[in-house]
Amino acid sequence: MSSKPQVSSLNIGIDETSRAKIAEGLSRLLADTYTLYLKTHNFHWNVTGPMFQTLHLMFETQYTELALAVDLIAERIRALGYPAPGTYSEYAQLSSIAETPGVPKAKEMIRLLVEGQEAVVRTARSIFPILEEVNDEPTADLLTQRMQVHEKTAWMLRSLLEE
């Protein structure tokens, strides 16, 4: 990510250093969200077994929601005056979510998606301290909404793993 904002006259009440820190945190969140999107979409295509129909539809709902979320996160980074990362190599460096090689069994897919959902929540939560220092309510609002979605999705996925 560029260390300099693209708009030097940006004056939204948050200093440049703080905006850079927030944009860096949001870039990590964007990378996690996009990586989880790709993993979820991959699992949607490749799931098999007795839960196929349920999981195929559930994963589609989830990756569609994630696709919309990456746009919101990237646009917030832009509103702060920084370029949003948008390449696989950048996401690989920034994301806390590892790629999954091969095609796991359905229950393993669910477990991996729970881990991914929880990782996104942790990344979002880690950005809050700087937001509170500079009263960045718009970013806090975005993160709160994202955390609610990911915590609920993780709960629903975990429920499928119960015996």
Coordinates of N, CA and C in Angstrom, one line a residue:
M1 N 0.8 -1.2 0.0 CA 0.0 0.0 0.0 C 0.9 1.2 0.0
S2 N 0.5 2.2 -0.7 CA 1.2 3.5 -0.8 C 1.2 4.2 0.5
S3 N 2.4 4.7 0.9 CA 2.5 5.4 2.2 C 2.0 6.8 2.2
K4 N 1.7 7.4 1.0 CA 1.3 8.7 0.8 C -0.2 8.7 0.3
P5 N -1.0 9.6 0.9 CA -2.4 9.7 0.4 C -2.3 10.3 -1.0
Q6 N -3.3 10.0 -1.8 CA -3.4 10.5 -3.2 C -3.9 11.9 -3.2
V7 N -4.6 12.4 -2.2 CA -5.2 13.7 -2.2 C -4.6 14.4 -1.0
S8 N -3.6 15.3 -1.3 CA -2.9 16.0 -0.2 C -3.8 17.0 0.5
S9 N -4.8 17.5 -0.1 CA -5.7 18.5 0.6 C -6.8 17.8 1.3
L10 N -6.8 16.5 1.5 CA -7.9 15.8 2.2 C -7.9 16.3 3.7
N11 N -9.0 16.8 4.1 CA -9.2 17.4 5.4 C -10.5 16.9 6.0
I12 N -10.6 15.7 6.5 CA -11.8 15.1 7.1 C -11.8 15.1 8.6
G13 N -10.8 15.7 9.2 CA -10.7 15.7 10.7 C -9.9 14.6 11.2
I14 N -9.2 13.8 10.4 CA -8.4 12.7 10.8 C -7.0 13.0 10.2
D15 N -6.0 13.1 11.0 CA -4.6 13.4 10.5 C -4.1 12.3 9.6
E16 N -3.1 12.7 8.8 CA -2.6 11.8 7.8 C -2.0 10.5 8.4
T17 N -1.3 10.6 9.4 CA -0.7 9.4 10.1 C -1.8 8.4 10.5
S18 N -2.8 9.0 11.1 CA -3.9 8.1 11.6 C -4.7 7.5 10.4
R19 N -4.9 8.3 9.4 CA -5.6 7.8 8.2 C -4.8 6.7 7.6
A20 N -3.5 6.8 7.5 CA -2.6 5.8 7.0 C -2.7 4.5 7.8
K21 N -2.7 4.6 9.1 CA -2.8 3.4 10.0 C -4.2 2.7 9.8
I22 N -5.2 3.5 9.7 CA -6.6 3.0 9.4 C -6.6 2.3 8.1
A23 N -6.1 2.9 7.1 CA -6.1 2.4 5.7 C -5.3 1.1 5.7
E24 N -4.2 1.0 6.4 CA -3.4 -0.3 6.5 C -4.3 -1.4 7.2
G25 N -5.0 -1.1 8.2 CA -5.8 -2.0 8.9 C -7.0 -2.5 8.0
L26 N -7.6 -1.5 7.3 CA -8.6 -1.9 6.3 C -8.1 -2.7 5.2
S27 N -6.9 -2.4 4.8 CA -6.3 -3.2 3.7 C -6.1 -4.7 4.1
R28 N -5.8 -4.9 5.4 CA -5.7 -6.3 5.9 C -7.1 -6.9 5.9
L29 N -8.1 -6.1 6.3 CA -9.5 -6.6 6.3 C -10.0 -6.9 4.9
L30 N -9.6 -6.1 4.0 CA -10.0 -6.3 2.6 C -9.3 -7.6 2.1
A31 N -8.1 -7.8 2.4 CA -7.4 -9.0 2.0 C -8.0 -10.3 2.6
D32 N -8.3 -10.2 3.9 CA -9.0 -11.3 4.6 C -10.4 -11.6 3.9
T33 N -11.1 -10.5 3.7 CA -12.5 -10.7 3.1 C -12.4 -11.3 1.7
Y34 N -11.5 -10.8 0.9 CA -11.4 -11.3 -0.5 C -10.9 -12.7 -0.5
T35 N -10.0 -13.0 0.4 CA -9.5 -14.4 0.5 C -10.6 -15.4 1.0
L36 N -11.4 -14.9 1.9 CA -12.5 -15.7 2.4 C -13.6 -15.9 1.3
Y37 N -13.8 -14.8 0.5 CA -14.7 -14.8 -0.6 C -14.2 -15.9 -1.6
L38 N -13.0 -15.9 -2.0 CA -12.4 -16.9 -3.0 C -12.6 -18.3 -2.4
K39 N -12.2 -18.5 -1.2 CA -12.3 -19.8 -0.6 C -13.8 -20.3 -0.5
T40 N -14.7 -19.4 -0.2 CA -16.1 -19.8 -0.1 C -16.6 -20.1 -1.5
H41 N -16.2 -19.3 -2.5 CA -16.7 -19.6 -3.8 C -16.1 -20.9 -4.4
N42 N -14.9 -21.2 -4.1 CA -14.3 -22.4 -4.4 C -15.0 -23.6 -3.8
F43 N -15.3 -23.5 -2.5 CA -16.1 -24.6 -1.9 C -17.5 -24.7 -2.4
H44 N -18.1 -23.6 -2.8 CA -19.4 -23.7 -3.5 C -19.4 -24.5 -4.7
W45 N -18.3 -24.3 -5.5 CA -18.2 -25.1 -6.8 C -17.9 -26.5 -6.5
N46 N -17.1 -26.9 -5.5 CA -16.6 -28.2 -5.3 C -17.1 -29.0 -4.2
V47 N -18.1 -28.5 -3.5 CA -18.7 -29.3 -2.4 C -19.4 -30.6 -3.0
T48 N -19.3 -31.7 -2.2 CA -20.0 -32.9 -2.6 C -20.5 -33.6 -1.3
G49 N -21.3 -34.6 -1.5 CA -21.8 -35.4 -0.3 C -23.2 -35.1 0.0
P50 N -23.7 -35.7 1.1 CA -25.1 -35.7 1.4 C -25.6 -34.2 1.7
M51 N -24.7 -33.3 2.1 CA -25.2 -32.0 2.4 C -25.0 -31.0 1.2
F52 N -24.8 -31.6 0.0 CA -24.4 -30.8 -1.2 C -25.4 -29.6 -1.4
Q53 N -26.7 -29.9 -1.5 CA -27.6 -28.9 -1.8 C -27.6 -27.8 -0.7
T54 N -27.7 -28.1 0.5 CA -27.6 -27.2 1.6 C -26.4 -26.3 1.6
L55 N -25.2 -27.0 1.4 CA -24.0 -26.2 1.5 C -23.8 -25.4 0.2
H56 N -24.1 -26.0 -0.9 CA -24.0 -25.2 -2.2 C -24.7 -23.9 -2.1
L57 N -26.0 -23.9 -1.7 CA -26.8 -22.7 -1.6 C -26.3 -21.8 -0.5
M58 N -25.9 -22.4 0.7 CA -25.4 -21.6 1.8 C -24.1 -20.8 1.4
F59 N -23.2 -21.6 0.7 CA -21.9 -21.0 0.3 C -22.2 -19.9 -0.7
E60 N -23.1 -20.1 -1.6 CA -23.5 -19.0 -2.6 C -23.9 -17.7 -1.9
T61 N -24.8 -17.9 -0.9 CA -25.3 -16.7 -0.2 C -24.1 -16.0 0.5
Q62 N -23.2 -16.8 1.1 CA -22.0 -16.2 1.8 C -21.1 -15.6 0.8
Y63 N -20.7 -16.2 -0.3 CA -19.8 -15.5 -1.2 C -20.4 -14.3 -1.8
T64 N -21.7 -14.3 -2.1 CA -22.3 -13.1 -2.6 C -22.2 -11.9 -1.6
E65 N -22.5 -12.2 -0.4 CA -22.4 -11.2 0.7 C -20.9 -10.7 0.8
L66 N -20.0 -11.6 0.7 CA -18.5 -11.2 0.8 C -18.1 -10.3 -0.4
A67 N -18.7 -10.6 -1.6 CA -18.4 -9.9 -2.8 C -18.8 -8.4 -2.6
L68 N -20.0 -8.2 -2.0 CA -20.5 -6.9 -1.8 C -19.6 -6.2 -0.7
A69 N -19.2 -6.9 0.3 CA -18.4 -6.4 1.4 C -17.0 -5.8 0.9
V70 N -16.4 -6.5 0.0 CA -15.1 -6.1 -0.4 C -15.2 -4.7 -1.1
D71 N -16.3 -4.4 -1.8 CA -16.4 -3.1 -2.4 C -16.6 -2.0 -1.3
L72 N -17.3 -2.3 -0.2 CA -17.5 -1.3 0.8 C -16.2 -1.0 1.5
I73 N -15.4 -2.0 1.8 CA -14.1 -1.9 2.5 C -13.2 -1.1 1.6
A74 N -13.1 -1.5 0.3 CA -12.2 -0.8 -0.6 C -12.6 0.7 -0.7
E75 N -13.9 1.0 -0.8 CA -14.3 2.4 -0.9 C -14.0 3.2 0.3
R76 N -14.0 2.6 1.5 CA -13.6 3.3 2.7 C -12.2 3.6 2.7
I77 N -11.3 2.7 2.2 CA -9.9 3.0 2.1 C -9.7 4.2 1.2
R78 N -10.4 4.2 0.0 CA -10.3 5.3 -0.9 C -10.8 6.6 -0.3
A79 N -11.9 6.6 0.5 CA -12.4 7.8 1.2 C -11.4 8.4 2.1
L80 N -10.5 7.5 2.7 CA -9.4 8.0 3.6 C -8.2 8.5 2.8
G81 N -8.3 8.4 1.5 CA -7.2 9.0 0.7 C -6.1 8.0 0.2
Y82 N -6.4 6.8 0.3 CA -5.3 5.8 0.0 C -5.8 4.8 -1.1
P83 N -4.9 4.2 -1.9 CA -5.3 3.2 -2.8 C -5.7 1.9 -2.1
A84 N -6.7 1.3 -2.6 CA -7.1 -0.1 -2.1 C -6.2 -1.1 -2.8
P85 N -5.7 -2.1 -2.0 CA -5.0 -3.2 -2.7 C -6.0 -4.0 -3.5
G86 N -5.5 -4.6 -4.6 CA -6.4 -5.3 -5.5 C -5.8 -6.4 -6.3
T87 N -4.7 -6.9 -5.8 CA -4.0 -8.0 -6.5 C -3.9 -9.2 -5.6
Y88 N -3.8 -10.4 -6.2 CA -3.7 -11.6 -5.4 C -2.4 -11.6 -4.6
S89 N -1.3 -11.1 -5.2 CA 0.0 -11.0 -4.5 C -0.1 -10.1 -3.2
E90 N -0.8 -9.0 -3.4 CA -1.0 -8.1 -2.2 C -1.9 -8.8 -1.2
Y91 N -2.9 -9.4 -1.6 CA -3.8 -10.1 -0.7 C -3.1 -11.3 0.1
A92 N -2.2 -12.0 -0.7 CA -1.5 -13.1 -0.1 C -0.5 -12.5 1.0
Q93 N 0.0 -11.4 0.8 CA 0.9 -10.7 1.8 C 0.1 -10.2 3.0
L94 N -1.1 -9.7 2.8 CA -1.8 -9.0 3.8 C -2.8 -9.9 4.6
S95 N -3.2 -11.0 4.0 CA -4.3 -11.8 4.6 C -3.8 -12.7 5.7
S96 N -4.6 -12.9 6.7 CA -4.3 -13.8 7.8 C -4.9 -15.2 7.5
I97 N -5.6 -15.3 6.4 CA -6.3 -16.6 6.0 C -5.5 -17.3 5.0
A98 N -5.1 -18.5 5.3 CA -4.3 -19.3 4.4 C -5.2 -19.9 3.3
E99 N -4.6 -20.1 2.1 CA -5.3 -20.8 1.0 C -5.4 -22.3 1.4
T100 N -6.4 -22.9 0.9 CA -6.7 -24.3 1.1 C -6.3 -25.1 -0.1
P101 N -5.3 -25.9 -0.1 CA -5.0 -26.7 -1.3 C -5.9 -27.9 -1.5
G102 N -6.1 -28.2 -2.7 CA -7.0 -29.4 -3.0 C -8.5 -29.1 -2.7
V103 N -9.2 -30.2 -2.6 CA -10.7 -30.1 -2.3 C -11.0 -30.9 -1.1
P104 N -11.1 -30.2 0.0 CA -11.5 -30.9 1.3 C -12.9 -31.5 1.3
K105 N -13.1 -32.4 2.2 CA -14.5 -33.0 2.4 C -15.4 -31.9 2.9
A106 N -16.7 -32.1 2.8 CA -17.7 -31.0 3.1 C -17.5 -30.5 4.6
K107 N -17.3 -31.4 5.5 CA -17.2 -31.0 6.9 C -15.9 -30.2 7.2
E108 N -14.9 -30.5 6.5 CA -13.6 -29.8 6.6 C -13.8 -28.4 5.9
M109 N -14.6 -28.3 4.8 CA -14.9 -27.0 4.2 C -15.6 -26.1 5.3
I110 N -16.5 -26.7 5.9 CA -17.3 -25.9 6.9 C -16.3 -25.4 8.0
R111 N -15.5 -26.4 8.5 CA -14.6 -26.0 9.6 C -13.6 -24.9 9.1
L112 N -13.1 -25.0 7.9 CA -12.2 -24.0 7.4 C -12.9 -22.6 7.2
L113 N -14.2 -22.6 6.8 CA -14.9 -21.4 6.7 C -15.2 -20.8 8.1
V114 N -15.5 -21.6 9.1 CA -15.6 -21.0 10.4 C -14.3 -20.3 10.8
E115 N -13.2 -21.0 10.6 CA -11.9 -20.3 10.9 C -11.7 -19.0 10.1
G116 N -12.1 -19.0 8.9 CA -12.0 -17.8 8.1 C -12.9 -16.7 8.6
Q117 N -14.1 -17.0 8.9 CA -15.1 -16.0 9.4 C -14.5 -15.4 10.7
E118 N -14.0 -16.3 11.6 CA -13.5 -15.8 12.8 C -12.2 -14.9 12.6
A119 N -11.4 -15.3 11.7 CA -10.2 -14.5 11.3 C -10.6 -13.1 10.9
V120 N -11.6 -13.0 10.1 CA -12.0 -11.7 9.6 C -12.5 -10.8 10.8
V121 N -13.2 -11.4 11.7 CA -13.7 -10.7 12.9 C -12.5 -10.2 13.7
R122 N -11.4 -11.1 13.9 CA -10.3 -10.6 14.7 C -9.5 -9.5 14.0
T123 N -9.4 -9.6 12.7 CA -8.8 -8.5 11.9 C -9.6 -7.2 12.1
A124 N -10.9 -7.3 11.9 CA -11.7 -6.1 12.1 C -11.6 -5.5 13.5
R125 N -11.6 -6.3 14.5 CA -11.5 -5.9 15.9 C -10.2 -5.2 16.2
S126 N -9.1 -5.7 15.5 CA -7.8 -5.1 15.8 C -7.7 -3.7 15.3
I127 N -8.6 -3.2 14.5 CA -8.5 -1.8 14.0 C -9.1 -0.8 14.9
F128 N -10.0 -1.3 15.8 CA -10.7 -0.3 16.7 C -9.9 0.6 17.5
P129 N -8.8 0.2 18.1 CA -8.1 1.2 19.0 C -7.7 2.5 18.3
I130 N -7.2 2.4 17.0 CA -6.9 3.7 16.3 C -8.2 4.5 16.0
L131 N -9.3 3.8 15.7 CA -10.5 4.5 15.4 C -11.0 5.3 16.6
E132 N -10.9 4.7 17.7 CA -11.4 5.3 19.0 C -10.5 6.6 19.3
E133 N -9.2 6.5 19.0 CA -8.3 7.6 19.2 C -8.7 8.9 18.4
V134 N -9.2 8.6 17.2 CA -9.4 9.7 16.2 C -10.9 9.9 15.9
N135 N -11.8 9.2 16.6 CA -13.2 9.4 16.4 C -13.6 9.1 14.9
D136 N -13.1 8.0 14.4 CA -13.5 7.6 13.0 C -14.8 6.7 13.0
E137 N -15.9 7.4 13.2 CA -17.2 6.7 13.3 C -17.6 5.9 12.1
P138 N -17.3 6.5 10.9 CA -17.7 5.8 9.7 C -17.0 4.4 9.5
T139 N -15.7 4.4 9.8 CA -15.0 3.1 9.8 C -15.5 2.2 10.9
A140 N -15.7 2.8 12.1 CA -16.2 1.9 13.2 C -17.5 1.3 12.8
D141 N -18.4 2.1 12.2 CA -19.7 1.6 11.8 C -19.5 0.4 10.8
L142 N -18.7 0.6 9.8 CA -18.4 -0.4 8.8 C -17.9 -1.7 9.5
L143 N -17.0 -1.5 10.4 CA -16.4 -2.7 11.1 C -17.4 -3.4 12.0
T144 N -18.2 -2.6 12.7 CA -19.2 -3.2 13.5 C -20.2 -4.1 12.7
Q145 N -20.6 -3.5 11.5 CA -21.5 -4.3 10.7 C -20.8 -5.5 10.1
R146 N -19.6 -5.4 9.7 CA -18.9 -6.6 9.2 C -18.7 -7.7 10.3
M147 N -18.4 -7.2 11.5 CA -18.2 -8.2 12.6 C -19.5 -8.9 12.9
Q148 N -20.6 -8.2 12.9 CA -21.9 -8.9 13.1 C -22.2 -9.9 12.1
V149 N -22.0 -9.6 10.8 CA -22.2 -10.6 9.7 C -21.3 -11.8 9.9
H150 N -20.0 -11.6 10.2 CA -19.1 -12.7 10.3 C -19.3 -13.6 11.5
E151 N -19.6 -12.9 12.6 CA -19.9 -13.7 13.8 C -21.2 -14.6 13.7
K152 N -22.2 -14.0 13.0 CA -23.4 -14.8 12.8 C -23.2 -15.9 11.8
T153 N -22.4 -15.6 10.8 CA -22.1 -16.7 9.8 C -21.3 -17.8 10.4
A154 N -20.3 -17.4 11.2 CA -19.5 -18.4 11.9 C -20.4 -19.3 12.8
W155 N -21.3 -18.7 13.5 CA -22.2 -19.5 14.4 C -23.0 -20.4 13.5
M156 N -23.6 -20.0 12.4 CA -24.4 -20.8 11.6 C -23.6 -22.0 11.0
L157 N -22.4 -21.7 10.6 CA -21.5 -22.8 10.1 C -21.1 -23.8 11.2
R158 N -20.8 -23.3 12.4 CA -20.4 -24.1 13.5 C -21.6 -25.0 13.8
S159 N -22.8 -24.5 13.7 CA -24.0 -25.4 14.0 C -24.1 -26.6 13.1
L160 N -23.6 -26.5 11.9 CA -23.6 -27.6 11.0 C -22.7 -28.7 11.4
L161 N -21.7 -28.4 12.2 CA -20.7 -29.3 12.7 C -21.1 -30.1 13.9
E162 N -22.2 -29.7 14.6 CA -22.7 -30.3 15.8 C -23.3 -31.7 15.4
E163 N -23.0 -32.7 16.3 CA -23.5 -34.0 16.1 C -24.8 -34.2 16.8

